[in-house]
Amino acid sequence: MKNKETYIEVAVALPVNKTFTYAVPGHLVEIASIGQRALIPFGRQKVSGYILNITAVTGIDNPKPILDILDHQPLFPPDMVRLFKWMADYYFFPLGLAIKNALPGGLNTRERPALGITAEGHNALKNEILAPMERLVLSKLSAAPASPRNLEKTVKEGPSTTLIQHLLKQGWITSVRTLKQDRVRAKMERFVTLVEGSLPDKKLSPARQKIVDQLREESTLSIGALKKGHPNAPDLVRKMAEAGYVSIASKRLYRDPLGEPIQSKAPPTLTKEQKAAVETIGRAVDKGFATFLLAGVTGSGKTEVYLRLAQTTLERGLAVLILVPEISLISQMERRFRSRFGDRVAVLHSGLSAGEKLDQWQKIMNREYKIAIGARSAVFAPFESIGLIIVDEEHDTSYKQEGELRYNARDIAVVRAQQQQAVALLGSATPSVQSFHNTMDGKYNLVKLTKRVEQQKLPEIKIVDLCRSRDQKGWRRYFSKELLTALGETMHRNEQAILFLNRRGFANFPVCASCGKSIQCKNCDITLTFHQKYNAYKCHYCGFAISSTSPCPSCGSTKIHHLGVGTEKIESTVKELFPGKNVQRMDRDTTSRKGAIVKMLKGLKNREIDILVGTQMVTKGHDFPGITLVGIICADLSLSFPDFRAGERTFQLLAQVAGRAGRGKTPGRVILQTYNPDHFSIQCAQHQDFHAFYQKEIGSRKALDYPPFSRMVQIKISSKDRSKGNRQAEIMGDLARDIIKANPLFGKTIRIFGPLESPLPRIATRYRWQLLFKGLQLSPLRNFMQQLLFDSQVDRSHRDVNIAVDVDPFFMM
């Protein structure tokens, strides 16, 4: 309802845990909508707030009026407000900041303190005899207000604090507040159209006549297109517009993140299992909320099932949202969907520029797209009527966001489907223990694909005990005879191979030959990794780096031994062993540049790459028929993590990377090297037996009351001051125990672990502690956390100490 007495509920992108009510002035009533941002007075500053509700009733006396509406159209549809409120409540996170994290980056207008020149300052510039720096500062501020920081950037050597205070005392400058606008804006272009019947009888100049001829042929052209043939087109067109010969109008341009056009392909014939899956899940679309777990072995054709169900959903007039865990998989999935659905497909991921992502977002809002594919943040794509949400590789830890808002995109996808009465489809060859347990409890519906398409056999997996080569020297320590022989045979047949090691760099343990101490990061309690390409030691946590020629920090010796192995060393060794073959490496170091992943995957598909060495990036969803061999250099790295999910992650990684082999006509094989050949995760991965793994794992989880038989919340405390951080951790631990003692239900259902130093005690100069809460029942745990975080005296905005809450934590380090 919009009338003269209109009010809005607003969430501000600041660390506050409530919403606010403002009045809407009459001239803004007709343009205010849910999902837009309003510029509001907030204390002594002006900030942007997200409009969550519009009403004619308020219980607040004389609410302040808003100052402006910042958007021409909403940034999200009204039905997403409920999702945002659920997120803020579930993850104990401020609502406005939760919305900010969900939207494309750069959309947050707020005030910033600045300095401005006064009338006295203008007079001083004209009349006073000023020192050179005084005149320079006043001249800069006469053009526009600026913050002291920006003055330092624009004024050489920068004005001192004493000078600023002097100018303020003289009354020549004053403190003002300026609006910091959005970093990302719509891209506009001016277009020129010929005004018929307006041309003069006299002859035009050759340049103007050429523009007229082009406009007659093309009807409308952009200024940019005209500039290609006429460098001075902007001036010519402006004068022609003044004379009434042409009209100029600004239009929105959308930045296109997609590559070359893709030819459509006829859908393949479905297998019996695929057809049954499509029929079972398809019947649920538009009949209300349901969650399905599609458990299909690698190569069983889960993507084709997704495509058929997307078609069914589109035919019902509903939108489709597809989540994939890595940017490297988006290109492959996008090509499959665009070949079937053409230009109805949007992409949303961090590999896009901020402008490209904003354009994709707003085209979804404008209903120009009915399908969106993206990484975890795409779960917030602003569709109004969703019929199907697909989460591919649902087990993948990449769906867990680390940072400010620690959400799990898979879980939010299920909640969003429930709120919109849609179907949530979770797919994986190695489902998470949590999701599979939900099928056992009847929360999810289980659909299986047990066979590969075209009768392809699963690869044969051979386990090699690395303990046998422990005394070998050089590359023979991590290249067994079995792996070397298999690799040679594969290359002889001109087939392709993948070598997997989930550790990047050349050597992960540089140690001084004189004093025996490792080369440590100065900011973190962790050993640096040697990177041969950069000839430097690097920290994979904070980015600190030093030259490889640097002496030992402890004793000054220059004799450093490079122990351990990473993907860079594997790549170097393989190039020496197979000099005639094209060896490439896929890890974070080689794929950071835009387009690098797509280029590498294209080379693999076109058989230009013979051997691909990589981290877990190579394990996920890639389908290349030429790969017949997978070598797992060391299967045990993830087993050593202090985490109850270590066995689950190991099984998933090994089964997934093994599934890259033998997806063509030639059978595949896997050489799995390990120091723990008898570990049940290794044994189950060898036999590709998820059910055997699940039965073993779920038993130990139940015995120890680990998820899914409990829920967990982790509080992470960090500070640059060790004593302050430790003190805050002790305060929170004592307070938590007091709250539990005061409530018998809490005492029966909640267990506290800590506070303890984190397994990695210091990262990026910050000392770290953690508290872990395990709740046997969800409701008491949430009530307890509410009391601890909001109803107690805990100061979460402490300047020297950071307190972060991680609900359903994945990473315990």
PDB file of C-alpha atoms in Angstrom, residues 74-301:
ATOM      1  CA  PRO A  74      14.667  -3.603  -7.265  1.00  0.00           C
ATOM      2  CA  LEU A  75      17.859  -5.587  -6.720  1.00  0.00           C
ATOM      3  CA  PHE A  76      15.949  -8.640  -5.481  1.00  0.00           C
ATOM      4  CA  PRO A  77      12.315  -9.810  -5.596  1.00  0.00           C
ATOM      5  CA  PRO A  78      10.068  -9.557  -2.509  1.00  0.00           C
ATOM      6  CA  ASP A  79       9.981 -13.310  -1.894  1.00  0.00           C
ATOM      7  CA  MET A  80      13.739 -13.311  -1.181  1.00  0.00           C
ATOM      8  CA  VAL A  81      13.227 -11.208   1.959  1.00  0.00           C
ATOM      9  CA  ARG A  82      12.128 -14.345   3.808  1.00  0.00           C
ATOM     10  CA  LEU A  83      15.311 -16.137   2.675  1.00  0.00           C
ATOM     11  CA  PHE A  84      17.530 -13.284   3.865  1.00  0.00           C
ATOM     12  CA  LYS A  85      15.815 -13.202   7.263  1.00  0.00           C
ATOM     13  CA  TRP A  86      16.253 -16.972   7.596  1.00  0.00           C
ATOM     14  CA  MET A  87      19.973 -16.624   6.792  1.00  0.00           C
ATOM     15  CA  ALA A  88      20.502 -13.865   9.337  1.00  0.00           C
ATOM     16  CA  ASP A  89      18.727 -15.862  12.024  1.00  0.00           C
ATOM     17  CA  TYR A  90      20.335 -19.248  11.272  1.00  0.00           C
ATOM     18  CA  TYR A  91      23.892 -17.977  10.923  1.00  0.00           C
ATOM     19  CA  PHE A  92      23.621 -15.367  13.728  1.00  0.00           C
ATOM     20  CA  PHE A  93      24.594 -12.610  11.304  1.00  0.00           C
ATOM     21  CA  PRO A  94      23.326  -9.015  10.865  1.00  0.00           C
ATOM     22  CA  LEU A  95      20.517  -8.969   8.290  1.00  0.00           C
ATOM     23  CA  GLY A  96      21.770  -5.977   6.289  1.00  0.00           C
ATOM     24  CA  LEU A  97      25.247  -7.476   5.992  1.00  0.00           C
ATOM     25  CA  ALA A  98      23.732 -10.813   4.974  1.00  0.00           C
ATOM     26  CA  ILE A  99      21.888  -9.094   2.112  1.00  0.00           C
ATOM     27  CA  LYS A 100      25.050  -7.208   1.147  1.00  0.00           C
ATOM     28  CA  ASN A 101      26.969 -10.505   0.958  1.00  0.00           C
ATOM     29  CA  ALA A 102      24.261 -12.000  -1.258  1.00  0.00           C
ATOM     30  CA  LEU A 103      24.150  -9.136  -3.786  1.00  0.00           C
ATOM     31  CA  PRO A 104      26.754  -8.382  -6.476  1.00  0.00           C
ATOM     32  CA  GLY A 105      29.748  -6.572  -4.992  1.00  0.00           C
ATOM     33  CA  GLY A 106      30.087  -2.799  -4.976  1.00  0.00           C
ATOM     34  CA  LEU A 107      26.463  -1.894  -4.219  1.00  0.00           C
ATOM     35  CA  ASN A 108      26.654  -0.009  -0.946  1.00  0.00           C
ATOM     36  CA  THR A 109      26.312   3.769  -0.766  1.00  0.00           C
ATOM     37  CA  ARG A 110      27.280   5.345   2.554  1.00  0.00           C
ATOM     38  CA  GLU A 111      28.780   8.531   3.939  1.00  0.00           C
ATOM     39  CA  ARG A 112      32.481   8.992   4.535  1.00  0.00           C
ATOM     40  CA  PRO A 113      34.172  11.763   6.587  1.00  0.00           C
ATOM     41  CA  ALA A 114      35.953  14.335   4.433  1.00  0.00           C
ATOM     42  CA  LEU A 115      37.403  17.836   4.433  1.00  0.00           C
ATOM     43  CA  GLY A 116      35.853  20.740   2.533  1.00  0.00           C
ATOM     44  CA  ILE A 117      36.859  24.345   1.881  1.00  0.00           C
ATOM     45  CA  THR A 118      34.858  27.173   3.498  1.00  0.00           C
ATOM     46  CA  ALA A 119      34.022  30.661   2.151  1.00  0.00           C
ATOM     47  CA  GLU A 120      36.891  31.976   4.300  1.00  0.00           C
ATOM     48  CA  GLY A 121      39.134  29.428   2.651  1.00  0.00           C
ATOM     49  CA  HIS A 122      38.147  30.668  -0.824  1.00  0.00           C
ATOM     50  CA  ASN A 123      38.894  34.224   0.284  1.00  0.00           C
ATOM     51  CA  ALA A 124      42.257  33.142   1.690  1.00  0.00           C
ATOM     52  CA  LEU A 125      43.151  31.645  -1.689  1.00  0.00           C
ATOM     53  CA  LYS A 126      42.475  35.004  -3.318  1.00  0.00           C
ATOM     54  CA  ASN A 127      43.791  37.428  -0.727  1.00  0.00           C
ATOM     55  CA  GLU A 128      46.099  35.803   1.814  1.00  0.00           C
ATOM     56  CA  ILE A 129      49.796  35.150   1.520  1.00  0.00           C
ATOM     57  CA  LEU A 130      49.879  31.390   1.991  1.00  0.00           C
ATOM     58  CA  ALA A 131      52.590  28.808   2.454  1.00  0.00           C
ATOM     59  CA  PRO A 132      52.974  26.569  -0.622  1.00  0.00           C
ATOM     60  CA  MET A 133      51.437  23.513   1.092  1.00  0.00           C
ATOM     61  CA  GLU A 134      48.531  25.592   2.463  1.00  0.00           C
ATOM     62  CA  ARG A 135      47.766  26.910  -1.021  1.00  0.00           C
ATOM     63  CA  LEU A 136      48.062  23.416  -2.544  1.00  0.00           C
ATOM     64  CA  VAL A 137      45.632  21.836  -0.049  1.00  0.00           C
ATOM     65  CA  LEU A 138      43.091  24.663  -0.361  1.00  0.00           C
ATOM     66  CA  SER A 139      43.301  24.496  -4.162  1.00  0.00           C
ATOM     67  CA  LYS A 140      42.595  20.741  -4.111  1.00  0.00           C
ATOM     68  CA  LEU A 141      39.639  21.175  -1.776  1.00  0.00           C
ATOM     69  CA  SER A 142      38.216  24.030  -3.837  1.00  0.00           C
ATOM     70  CA  ALA A 143      37.579  21.496  -6.608  1.00  0.00           C
ATOM     71  CA  ALA A 144      35.810  18.931  -4.377  1.00  0.00           C
ATOM     72  CA  PRO A 145      35.807  17.671  -0.766  1.00  0.00           C
ATOM     73  CA  ALA A 146      38.355  14.940  -0.064  1.00  0.00           C
ATOM     74  CA  SER A 147      39.273  12.646   2.788  1.00  0.00           C
ATOM     75  CA  PRO A 148      42.660  13.135   4.468  1.00  0.00           C
ATOM     76  CA  ARG A 149      43.708   9.810   2.928  1.00  0.00           C
ATOM     77  CA  ASN A 150      42.862  10.969  -0.587  1.00  0.00           C
ATOM     78  CA  LEU A 151      44.670  14.239   0.026  1.00  0.00           C
ATOM     79  CA  GLU A 152      47.783  12.215   0.821  1.00  0.00           C
ATOM     80  CA  LYS A 153      47.454  10.460  -2.535  1.00  0.00           C
ATOM     81  CA  THR A 154      46.926  13.605  -4.607  1.00  0.00           C
ATOM     82  CA  VAL A 155      49.215  16.021  -2.766  1.00  0.00           C
ATOM     83  CA  LYS A 156      52.911  15.174  -2.964  1.00  0.00           C
ATOM     84  CA  GLU A 157      54.387  14.306   0.454  1.00  0.00           C
ATOM     85  CA  GLY A 158      50.893  14.743   1.920  1.00  0.00           C
ATOM     86  CA  PRO A 159      49.631  17.387   4.377  1.00  0.00           C
ATOM     87  CA  SER A 160      50.628  16.774   7.989  1.00  0.00           C
ATOM     88  CA  THR A 161      48.093  16.439  10.792  1.00  0.00           C
ATOM     89  CA  THR A 162      49.443  19.694  12.218  1.00  0.00           C
ATOM     90  CA  LEU A 163      48.729  21.514   8.942  1.00  0.00           C
ATOM     91  CA  ILE A 164      45.189  20.151   8.786  1.00  0.00           C
ATOM     92  CA  GLN A 165      44.541  21.254  12.367  1.00  0.00           C
ATOM     93  CA  HIS A 166      45.945  24.719  11.529  1.00  0.00           C
ATOM     94  CA  LEU A 167      43.638  25.100   8.517  1.00  0.00           C
ATOM     95  CA  LEU A 168      40.644  23.972  10.612  1.00  0.00           C
ATOM     96  CA  LYS A 169      41.556  26.496  13.355  1.00  0.00           C
ATOM     97  CA  GLN A 170      41.843  29.295  10.785  1.00  0.00           C
ATOM     98  CA  GLY A 171      38.330  28.417   9.575  1.00  0.00           C
ATOM     99  CA  TRP A 172      39.560  27.857   6.022  1.00  0.00           C
ATOM    100  CA  ILE A 173      38.442  24.207   5.912  1.00  0.00           C
ATOM    101  CA  THR A 174      35.794  22.214   7.752  1.00  0.00           C
ATOM    102  CA  SER A 175      34.780  18.626   8.336  1.00  0.00           C
ATOM    103  CA  VAL A 176      32.045  17.475   5.964  1.00  0.00           C
ATOM    104  CA  ARG A 177      30.508  14.119   5.038  1.00  0.00           C
ATOM    105  CA  THR A 178      30.436  12.880   1.447  1.00  0.00           C
ATOM    106  CA  LEU A 179      28.598   9.966  -0.112  1.00  0.00           C
ATOM    107  CA  LYS A 180      30.779   7.133  -1.307  1.00  0.00           C
ATOM    108  CA  GLN A 181      28.908   5.866  -4.338  1.00  0.00           C
ATOM    109  CA  ASP A 182      28.587   2.320  -5.673  1.00  0.00           C
ATOM    110  CA  ARG A 183      31.797   0.903  -7.130  1.00  0.00           C
ATOM    111  CA  VAL A 184      29.764  -0.863  -9.830  1.00  0.00           C
ATOM    112  CA  ARG A 185      27.321   0.912 -12.115  1.00  0.00           C
ATOM    113  CA  ALA A 186      25.282   0.152 -15.184  1.00  0.00           C
ATOM    114  CA  LYS A 187      27.195   0.599 -18.435  1.00  0.00           C
ATOM    115  CA  MET A 188      25.558   3.205 -20.654  1.00  0.00           C
ATOM    116  CA  GLU A 189      26.196   4.022 -24.314  1.00  0.00           C
ATOM    117  CA  ARG A 190      24.861   6.899 -26.440  1.00  0.00           C
ATOM    118  CA  PHE A 191      23.038   5.902 -29.631  1.00  0.00           C
ATOM    119  CA  VAL A 192      22.368   8.137 -32.631  1.00  0.00           C
ATOM    120  CA  THR A 193      19.234   8.042 -34.810  1.00  0.00           C
ATOM    121  CA  LEU A 194      18.538  10.058 -37.952  1.00  0.00           C
ATOM    122  CA  VAL A 195      15.580  12.453 -37.684  1.00  0.00           C
ATOM    123  CA  GLU A 196      13.662  11.938 -40.932  1.00  0.00           C
ATOM    124  CA  GLY A 197      12.778  15.057 -42.906  1.00  0.00           C
ATOM    125  CA  SER A 198      15.193  17.239 -40.968  1.00  0.00           C
ATOM    126  CA  LEU A 199      18.139  17.321 -43.350  1.00  0.00           C
ATOM    127  CA  PRO A 200      18.856  20.678 -45.055  1.00  0.00           C
ATOM    128  CA  ASP A 201      18.650  21.235 -48.786  1.00  0.00           C
ATOM    129  CA  LYS A 202      22.237  22.420 -48.866  1.00  0.00           C
ATOM    130  CA  LYS A 203      25.009  19.903 -49.203  1.00  0.00           C
ATOM    131  CA  LEU A 204      26.531  18.509 -45.991  1.00  0.00           C
ATOM    132  CA  SER A 205      30.244  18.210 -45.412  1.00  0.00           C
ATOM    133  CA  PRO A 206      31.726  14.843 -46.536  1.00  0.00           C
ATOM    134  CA  ALA A 207      32.185  13.667 -42.937  1.00  0.00           C
ATOM    135  CA  ARG A 208      28.604  14.528 -41.937  1.00  0.00           C
ATOM    136  CA  GLN A 209      27.222  13.022 -45.150  1.00  0.00           C
ATOM    137  CA  LYS A 210      29.073   9.770 -44.423  1.00  0.00           C
ATOM    138  CA  ILE A 211      27.470   9.631 -40.940  1.00  0.00           C
ATOM    139  CA  VAL A 212      24.044  10.270 -42.477  1.00  0.00           C
ATOM    140  CA  ASP A 213      24.616   7.467 -45.011  1.00  0.00           C
ATOM    141  CA  GLN A 214      25.584   5.051 -42.254  1.00  0.00           C
ATOM    142  CA  LEU A 215      22.517   5.958 -40.205  1.00  0.00           C
ATOM    143  CA  ARG A 216      20.237   5.466 -43.229  1.00  0.00           C
ATOM    144  CA  GLU A 217      21.712   1.994 -43.679  1.00  0.00           C
ATOM    145  CA  GLU A 218      21.793   0.897 -40.003  1.00  0.00           C
ATOM    146  CA  SER A 219      18.912   3.003 -38.602  1.00  0.00           C
ATOM    147  CA  THR A 220      20.635   3.468 -35.208  1.00  0.00           C
ATOM    148  CA  LEU A 221      24.334   3.390 -34.321  1.00  0.00           C
ATOM    149  CA  SER A 222      26.274   3.945 -31.133  1.00  0.00           C
ATOM    150  CA  ILE A 223      28.774   6.773 -30.771  1.00  0.00           C
ATOM    151  CA  GLY A 224      31.443   4.116 -30.297  1.00  0.00           C
ATOM    152  CA  ALA A 225      30.592   2.458 -33.629  1.00  0.00           C
ATOM    153  CA  LEU A 226      30.674   5.808 -35.449  1.00  0.00           C
ATOM    154  CA  LYS A 227      34.071   6.653 -33.920  1.00  0.00           C
ATOM    155  CA  LYS A 228      35.644   3.668 -35.687  1.00  0.00           C
ATOM    156  CA  GLY A 229      35.242   5.451 -39.033  1.00  0.00           C
ATOM    157  CA  HIS A 230      35.233   9.013 -37.705  1.00  0.00           C
ATOM    158  CA  PRO A 231      37.568   9.783 -34.770  1.00  0.00           C
ATOM    159  CA  ASN A 232      35.800  13.123 -34.256  1.00  0.00           C
ATOM    160  CA  ALA A 233      32.292  11.606 -34.462  1.00  0.00           C
ATOM    161  CA  PRO A 234      31.251  12.782 -30.945  1.00  0.00           C
ATOM    162  CA  ASP A 235      31.736  16.466 -31.892  1.00  0.00           C
ATOM    163  CA  LEU A 236      30.117  16.038 -35.311  1.00  0.00           C
ATOM    164  CA  VAL A 237      27.101  14.221 -33.894  1.00  0.00           C
ATOM    165  CA  ARG A 238      26.669  16.759 -31.094  1.00  0.00           C
ATOM    166  CA  LYS A 239      26.540  19.614 -33.616  1.00  0.00           C
ATOM    167  CA  MET A 240      24.185  17.641 -35.877  1.00  0.00           C
ATOM    168  CA  ALA A 241      21.902  17.042 -32.871  1.00  0.00           C
ATOM    169  CA  GLU A 242      21.926  20.782 -32.067  1.00  0.00           C
ATOM    170  CA  ALA A 243      20.852  21.437 -35.646  1.00  0.00           C
ATOM    171  CA  GLY A 244      18.046  18.870 -35.294  1.00  0.00           C
ATOM    172  CA  TYR A 245      19.422  16.422 -37.896  1.00  0.00           C
ATOM    173  CA  VAL A 246      19.860  13.507 -35.469  1.00  0.00           C
ATOM    174  CA  SER A 247      18.665  12.497 -32.006  1.00  0.00           C
ATOM    175  CA  ILE A 248      20.894  11.070 -29.265  1.00  0.00           C
ATOM    176  CA  ALA A 249      19.627   8.718 -26.564  1.00  0.00           C
ATOM    177  CA  SER A 250      21.469   6.799 -23.832  1.00  0.00           C
ATOM    178  CA  LYS A 251      20.811   3.083 -23.604  1.00  0.00           C
ATOM    179  CA  ARG A 252      21.900   0.401 -21.158  1.00  0.00           C
ATOM    180  CA  LEU A 253      24.619  -1.951 -22.469  1.00  0.00           C
ATOM    181  CA  TYR A 254      25.055  -5.397 -20.950  1.00  0.00           C
ATOM    182  CA  ARG A 255      28.572  -6.774 -20.619  1.00  0.00           C
ATOM    183  CA  ASP A 256      28.605 -10.322 -22.036  1.00  0.00           C
ATOM    184  CA  PRO A 257      30.738 -12.815 -20.052  1.00  0.00           C
ATOM    185  CA  LEU A 258      30.064 -15.709 -22.422  1.00  0.00           C
ATOM    186  CA  GLY A 259      32.493 -16.881 -25.040  1.00  0.00           C
ATOM    187  CA  GLU A 260      31.979 -17.932 -28.642  1.00  0.00           C
ATOM    188  CA  PRO A 261      28.554 -19.193 -29.759  1.00  0.00           C
ATOM    189  CA  ILE A 262      27.868 -22.901 -29.247  1.00  0.00           C
ATOM    190  CA  GLN A 263      26.136 -25.115 -31.776  1.00  0.00           C
ATOM    191  CA  SER A 264      23.075 -26.955 -30.555  1.00  0.00           C
ATOM    192  CA  LYS A 265      23.236 -30.727 -30.326  1.00  0.00           C
ATOM    193  CA  ALA A 266      20.522 -33.352 -30.441  1.00  0.00           C
ATOM    194  CA  PRO A 267      19.869 -34.869 -26.990  1.00  0.00           C
ATOM    195  CA  PRO A 268      21.276 -38.391 -26.569  1.00  0.00           C
ATOM    196  CA  THR A 269      19.057 -41.388 -25.908  1.00  0.00           C
ATOM    197  CA  LEU A 270      18.557 -41.896 -22.189  1.00  0.00           C
ATOM    198  CA  THR A 271      19.531 -45.083 -20.418  1.00  0.00           C
ATOM    199  CA  LYS A 272      16.815 -46.920 -18.472  1.00  0.00           C
ATOM    200  CA  GLU A 273      18.157 -45.513 -15.208  1.00  0.00           C
ATOM    201  CA  GLN A 274      18.333 -41.969 -16.559  1.00  0.00           C
ATOM    202  CA  LYS A 275      14.791 -42.189 -17.941  1.00  0.00           C
ATOM    203  CA  ALA A 276      13.457 -43.469 -14.613  1.00  0.00           C
ATOM    204  CA  ALA A 277      15.244 -40.675 -12.741  1.00  0.00           C
ATOM    205  CA  VAL A 278      13.834 -37.979 -15.060  1.00  0.00           C
ATOM    206  CA  GLU A 279      10.302 -39.354 -14.727  1.00  0.00           C
ATOM    207  CA  THR A 280      10.493 -39.695 -10.924  1.00  0.00           C
ATOM    208  CA  ILE A 281      11.899 -36.228 -10.263  1.00  0.00           C
ATOM    209  CA  GLY A 282       9.952 -34.583 -13.115  1.00  0.00           C
ATOM    210  CA  ARG A 283       6.632 -35.611 -11.552  1.00  0.00           C
ATOM    211  CA  ALA A 284       7.540 -33.586  -8.451  1.00  0.00           C
ATOM    212  CA  VAL A 285       8.165 -30.312 -10.327  1.00  0.00           C
ATOM    213  CA  ASP A 286       5.323 -27.797  -9.638  1.00  0.00           C
ATOM    214  CA  LYS A 287       3.725 -30.149  -7.090  1.00  0.00           C
ATOM    215  CA  GLY A 288       5.340 -28.572  -4.070  1.00  0.00           C
ATOM    216  CA  PHE A 289       8.605 -28.819  -2.207  1.00  0.00           C
ATOM    217  CA  ALA A 290      10.691 -31.985  -2.405  1.00  0.00           C
ATOM    218  CA  THR A 291      14.395 -32.777  -2.107  1.00  0.00           C
ATOM    219  CA  PHE A 292      16.042 -35.522  -4.155  1.00  0.00           C
ATOM    220  CA  LEU A 293      19.536 -36.972  -3.823  1.00  0.00           C
ATOM    221  CA  LEU A 294      20.721 -38.222  -7.216  1.00  0.00           C
ATOM    222  CA  ALA A 295      23.490 -40.692  -6.326  1.00  0.00           C
ATOM    223  CA  GLY A 296      25.123 -41.608  -9.627  1.00  0.00           C
ATOM    224  CA  VAL A 297      28.511 -43.200 -10.199  1.00  0.00           C
ATOM    225  CA  THR A 298      31.032 -41.111 -12.144  1.00  0.00           C
ATOM    226  CA  GLY A 299      30.138 -41.116 -15.842  1.00  0.00           C
ATOM    227  CA  SER A 300      26.524 -42.184 -15.266  1.00  0.00           C
ATOM    228  CA  GLY A 301      25.093 -39.127 -17.062  1.00  0.00           C
TER     229      GLY A 301
END
